Amino acid sequence: MPLRAGVSVAMAIGLMLVAGLRPAAAQSLDPVGEALHRRIVAISTAQAGTYGLGRGSIVFYQQRMDRPIWTSAALDQLFAALEDLRSDGLDPSEYGLSQLQWQRMSIDSGDVSPDSLALLDLRATDAYLTALTHLYRGKVDPGTLDVHWNYDARPLNLIEGLNMARAAVEQNDIAGVFDRARPQHPLYNRLRAALASMRQQAEQGGWPEIPDGPSLKLGMKDARVPVLRERLTIGGYLTGNMDEGDRYDATLQDAVKRFQQDQSLEDDGHLGPSTRRALNVPAEARVQQLRVNLERARWLLHEVQGEFVLVDIAGYKIAYYRNGEAIWNARVQVGKPYRSTPVFKSKITYLTLNPTWTVPPTIFKEDMLPKVRRNRGYLAANRIRVLDSEGHAVSVGSVDWDRPRGVVLRQDPGPGNSLGRLVIRFPNPYAIYLHDTPHQNLFERGQRANSSGCIRVERPRELAELLLDDPEKWNREAIDKAIDTVKTQSIVLKRPVPVLLAYWTVALRDDGRPSFRQDIYDRDDITQMALDQRRISPLSPWLLPESP
């Protein structure tokens, strides 16, 4: 693998340094280079055999034969680039910006000892490489937050990356290399712009809080209406020249509806408790929400290319992409908070028309058993058969429903089947799939976290036709005819199609303004805590002044 091969080169050079040898070109270092060399040898000795950022710093200098790299102009650019990390939702202090600036001032004031200059150079390199890595792949390892996470990190060749980083310093192109490290997807810069705008709003005091009170509906008069109007104007849902009275008019109702739609709330146009709570979320909290989603973008956006199906869990949406363009989209229903839909990736391999449904153990125990105990006729009414461990049918009356053992429940195909008439399948250890549903009315709700983990898809036959991509054999008419037979049939795709299950609590409208989703699985706070956790540099023991 390129990464391990590159590190092996670094280790070989490191072992040579540990042995007291140097490349020929490093035999005549100046005093600053000598001071830097001593630190590199110490780091190489302590971190031999490791593959973290500490090794990256060693290789970075070994490429220069341990000579310092940071000129005054390059440091100015680095400081500006580190300060600009705020626009990415990262904290410049995390990279020691203030300490670097203070040490630079100290050197400018006369502290030009070789060790001080070497220490500044090493600290600048540590901050530089760490910041580039965080922009490139994210600061937080998502696998530490979610056991289901199986997305690959953005590909990185250590030696090539360090060569580019070194060349950028030598060519005074720090801003350029920071931009190239960021996800190369339009969404990322749009999220950065949204964060900058929301930060400005928060710094200006945010928006007014709407007091508690009865729900407001069309035609009502209320002292809170002017406050609501101001809040919606700040959010871009009203223009500033609206009627200033206290009547809840049609214009205000339409603005509330648009806000509700953006928030995945019931869009009834009423100012009820849930809408008021969403309107009253402080601007600073929205700043943090944008920061969290920028981190998710650094984890995921490199996966968003070519042909794929994207399930936006918190947005209750699904889309089919080809060449970066959404050619189909629909609404979905996802798992309840206590049966959440996991975040992972896979590849769609086949479809099942007229599927049977084998009741999963959790649903059997928690949902089905109470119903059967109350009414033995429930199973027959829903065309659910009782099978023994070998798949043979057994009578409902022969089972001790207080302590059922060795039986499974299976629902026959056809109308009313819990999976509907179509299932779209992809390998995964969670028994998660996309499927049709008899519960079509639930698609009209704003909040659609009501499944047991699988993803119920609106208009799944349209998606099936796109996935099969066979207009002659499997056009929409052929799919409908096959389903009408009520015979169970599996169809393998000509080529597997990637499916990405992702969790975003921010979306961007066409005008660039953000809309915020409810954090249905309470993941934002956990991610923010990890994002805000202070980094401890692997070079910390070697970033202190030498003892006299």
mmCIF file of C-alpha atoms in Angstrom, residues 139-283:
data_model
loop_
_atom_site.group_PDB
_atom_site.id
_atom_site.type_symbol
_atom_site.label_atom_id
_atom_site.label_comp_id
_atom_site.label_asym_id
_atom_site.label_seq_id
_atom_site.Cartn_x
_atom_site.Cartn_y
_atom_site.Cartn_z
ATOM 1 C CA LYS A 139 -10.385 16.201 13.003
ATOM 2 C CA VAL A 140 -12.473 13.475 14.647
ATOM 3 C CA ASP A 141 -12.255 9.790 13.781
ATOM 4 C CA PRO A 142 -15.938 8.970 13.089
ATOM 5 C CA GLY A 143 -15.329 5.321 13.936
ATOM 6 C CA THR A 144 -14.850 6.331 17.577
ATOM 7 C CA LEU A 145 -18.358 7.826 17.636
ATOM 8 C CA ASP A 146 -20.290 5.184 15.700
ATOM 9 C CA VAL A 147 -19.597 1.437 15.775
ATOM 10 C CA HIS A 148 -21.479 1.026 12.468
ATOM 11 C CA TRP A 149 -19.207 3.425 10.566
ATOM 12 C CA ASN A 150 -17.627 1.694 7.549
ATOM 13 C CA TYR A 151 -16.817 4.582 5.215
ATOM 14 C CA ASP A 152 -13.219 4.781 4.019
ATOM 15 C CA ALA A 153 -11.180 7.798 5.000
ATOM 16 C CA ARG A 154 -10.238 10.097 2.152
ATOM 17 C CA PRO A 155 -7.269 8.457 0.374
ATOM 18 C CA LEU A 156 -3.896 9.802 1.449
ATOM 19 C CA ASN A 157 -0.399 8.959 0.223
ATOM 20 C CA LEU A 158 1.935 10.166 2.973
ATOM 21 C CA ILE A 159 5.004 10.847 0.843
ATOM 22 C CA GLU A 160 3.087 12.581 -1.950
ATOM 23 C CA GLY A 161 1.143 14.636 0.584
ATOM 24 C CA LEU A 162 4.289 15.712 2.414
ATOM 25 C CA ASN A 163 5.975 16.624 -0.871
ATOM 26 C CA MET A 164 3.031 18.865 -1.752
ATOM 27 C CA ALA A 165 3.018 20.406 1.726
ATOM 28 C CA ARG A 166 6.752 21.090 1.611
ATOM 29 C CA ALA A 167 6.565 22.574 -1.891
ATOM 30 C CA ALA A 168 3.740 24.885 -0.796
ATOM 31 C CA VAL A 169 5.906 26.333 1.995
ATOM 32 C CA GLU A 170 8.911 26.751 -0.296
ATOM 33 C CA GLN A 171 6.727 28.462 -2.916
ATOM 34 C CA ASN A 172 4.803 30.638 -0.439
ATOM 35 C CA ASP A 173 1.520 28.964 -1.416
ATOM 36 C CA ILE A 174 0.130 28.177 2.038
ATOM 37 C CA ALA A 175 -3.383 29.446 1.266
ATOM 38 C CA GLY A 176 -3.425 27.363 -1.908
ATOM 39 C CA VAL A 177 -2.475 24.108 -0.220
ATOM 40 C CA PHE A 178 -5.071 24.700 2.524
ATOM 41 C CA ASP A 179 -7.728 25.153 -0.166
ATOM 42 C CA ARG A 180 -6.627 21.980 -1.929
ATOM 43 C CA ALA A 181 -6.801 20.045 1.334
ATOM 44 C CA ARG A 182 -10.456 20.963 1.827
ATOM 45 C CA PRO A 183 -13.114 18.690 0.301
ATOM 46 C CA GLN A 184 -13.330 19.494 -3.407
ATOM 47 C CA HIS A 185 -17.101 19.609 -3.515
ATOM 48 C CA PRO A 186 -19.312 22.712 -3.973
ATOM 49 C CA LEU A 187 -21.323 21.869 -0.862
ATOM 50 C CA TYR A 188 -18.319 22.361 1.380
ATOM 51 C CA ASN A 189 -17.688 25.992 0.479
ATOM 52 C CA ARG A 190 -21.410 26.693 0.660
ATOM 53 C CA LEU A 191 -21.435 25.330 4.211
ATOM 54 C CA ARG A 192 -18.451 27.547 5.041
ATOM 55 C CA ALA A 193 -20.305 30.585 3.722
ATOM 56 C CA ALA A 194 -23.381 29.637 5.747
ATOM 57 C CA LEU A 195 -21.258 29.313 8.884
ATOM 58 C CA ALA A 196 -19.697 32.746 8.337
ATOM 59 C CA SER A 197 -23.137 34.298 7.889
ATOM 60 C CA MET A 198 -24.561 32.572 10.975
ATOM 61 C CA ARG A 199 -21.552 33.602 13.058
ATOM 62 C CA GLN A 200 -22.132 37.198 12.035
ATOM 63 C CA GLN A 201 -25.785 36.880 12.996
ATOM 64 C CA ALA A 202 -24.849 35.450 16.403
ATOM 65 C CA GLU A 203 -22.290 38.203 17.012
ATOM 66 C CA GLN A 204 -24.990 40.786 16.269
ATOM 67 C CA GLY A 205 -27.249 39.330 18.946
ATOM 68 C CA GLY A 206 -28.983 36.552 17.051
ATOM 69 C CA TRP A 207 -32.754 36.903 16.841
ATOM 70 C CA PRO A 208 -35.600 37.637 19.238
ATOM 71 C CA GLU A 209 -37.133 34.861 21.325
ATOM 72 C CA ILE A 210 -40.836 34.290 20.780
ATOM 73 C CA PRO A 211 -42.628 34.091 24.163
ATOM 74 C CA ASP A 212 -44.699 31.078 25.152
ATOM 75 C CA GLY A 213 -48.434 31.198 24.634
ATOM 76 C CA PRO A 214 -51.337 29.592 22.777
ATOM 77 C CA SER A 215 -50.904 28.418 19.195
ATOM 78 C CA LEU A 216 -51.337 31.158 16.615
ATOM 79 C CA LYS A 217 -53.452 30.618 13.508
ATOM 80 C CA LEU A 218 -54.664 32.611 10.539
ATOM 81 C CA GLY A 219 -56.729 35.648 11.529
ATOM 82 C CA MET A 220 -55.747 35.717 15.214
ATOM 83 C CA LYS A 221 -54.366 38.815 16.904
ATOM 84 C CA ASP A 222 -51.542 38.497 19.381
ATOM 85 C CA ALA A 223 -48.788 40.686 20.846
ATOM 86 C CA ARG A 224 -46.230 38.057 19.757
ATOM 87 C CA VAL A 225 -46.965 38.522 16.054
ATOM 88 C CA PRO A 226 -44.503 41.447 15.568
ATOM 89 C CA VAL A 227 -41.783 39.372 17.287
ATOM 90 C CA LEU A 228 -42.569 36.416 15.031
ATOM 91 C CA ARG A 229 -42.469 38.677 11.996
ATOM 92 C CA GLU A 230 -39.040 40.019 13.000
ATOM 93 C CA ARG A 231 -37.720 36.505 13.557
ATOM 94 C CA LEU A 232 -38.909 35.301 10.132
ATOM 95 C CA THR A 233 -37.512 38.414 8.458
ATOM 96 C CA ILE A 234 -34.068 37.744 9.947
ATOM 97 C CA GLY A 235 -34.332 34.152 8.710
ATOM 98 C CA GLY A 236 -35.122 35.291 5.175
ATOM 99 C CA TYR A 237 -38.732 34.088 5.137
ATOM 100 C CA LEU A 238 -40.238 37.599 5.015
ATOM 101 C CA THR A 239 -39.147 40.877 3.493
ATOM 102 C CA GLY A 240 -38.643 43.883 5.728
ATOM 103 C CA ASN A 241 -41.611 45.920 4.479
ATOM 104 C CA MET A 242 -44.392 43.646 5.740
ATOM 105 C CA ASP A 243 -47.424 44.859 7.683
ATOM 106 C CA GLU A 244 -46.323 45.783 11.199
ATOM 107 C CA GLY A 245 -49.646 44.965 12.889
ATOM 108 C CA ASP A 246 -50.395 42.177 15.339
ATOM 109 C CA ARG A 247 -52.680 40.132 13.082
ATOM 110 C CA TYR A 248 -51.584 36.651 11.979
ATOM 111 C CA ASP A 249 -52.244 37.193 8.282
ATOM 112 C CA ALA A 250 -51.900 34.963 5.216
ATOM 113 C CA THR A 251 -48.430 36.282 4.360
ATOM 114 C CA LEU A 252 -47.185 35.406 7.820
ATOM 115 C CA GLN A 253 -48.838 31.986 7.656
ATOM 116 C CA ASP A 254 -47.102 31.221 4.341
ATOM 117 C CA ALA A 255 -43.736 32.246 5.824
ATOM 118 C CA VAL A 256 -44.296 29.954 8.810
ATOM 119 C CA LYS A 257 -45.144 27.114 6.411
ATOM 120 C CA ARG A 258 -41.882 27.602 4.524
ATOM 121 C CA PHE A 259 -39.968 27.578 7.793
ATOM 122 C CA GLN A 260 -41.752 24.392 8.871
ATOM 123 C CA GLN A 261 -40.950 22.678 5.583
ATOM 124 C CA ASP A 262 -37.277 23.562 5.945
ATOM 125 C CA GLN A 263 -37.256 22.130 9.470
ATOM 126 C CA SER A 264 -39.169 18.926 8.539
ATOM 127 C CA LEU A 265 -42.044 20.029 10.785
ATOM 128 C CA GLU A 266 -45.761 19.640 10.137
ATOM 129 C CA ASP A 267 -46.383 22.452 7.642
ATOM 130 C CA ASP A 268 -49.797 23.550 8.894
ATOM 131 C CA GLY A 269 -48.810 27.221 9.023
ATOM 132 C CA HIS A 270 -49.638 27.449 12.747
ATOM 133 C CA LEU A 271 -47.256 28.722 15.377
ATOM 134 C CA GLY A 272 -47.483 25.748 17.722
ATOM 135 C CA PRO A 273 -45.054 24.520 20.413
ATOM 136 C CA SER A 274 -42.730 22.576 18.092
ATOM 137 C CA THR A 275 -42.471 25.437 15.587
ATOM 138 C CA ARG A 276 -41.871 27.975 18.343
ATOM 139 C CA ARG A 277 -39.108 25.798 19.826
ATOM 140 C CA ALA A 278 -37.389 25.560 16.439
ATOM 141 C CA LEU A 279 -37.650 29.324 15.911
ATOM 142 C CA ASN A 280 -36.193 29.935 19.371
ATOM 143 C CA VAL A 281 -33.053 27.834 18.929
ATOM 144 C CA PRO A 282 -30.289 30.449 19.487
ATOM 145 C CA ALA A 283 -28.092 31.544 16.598
#
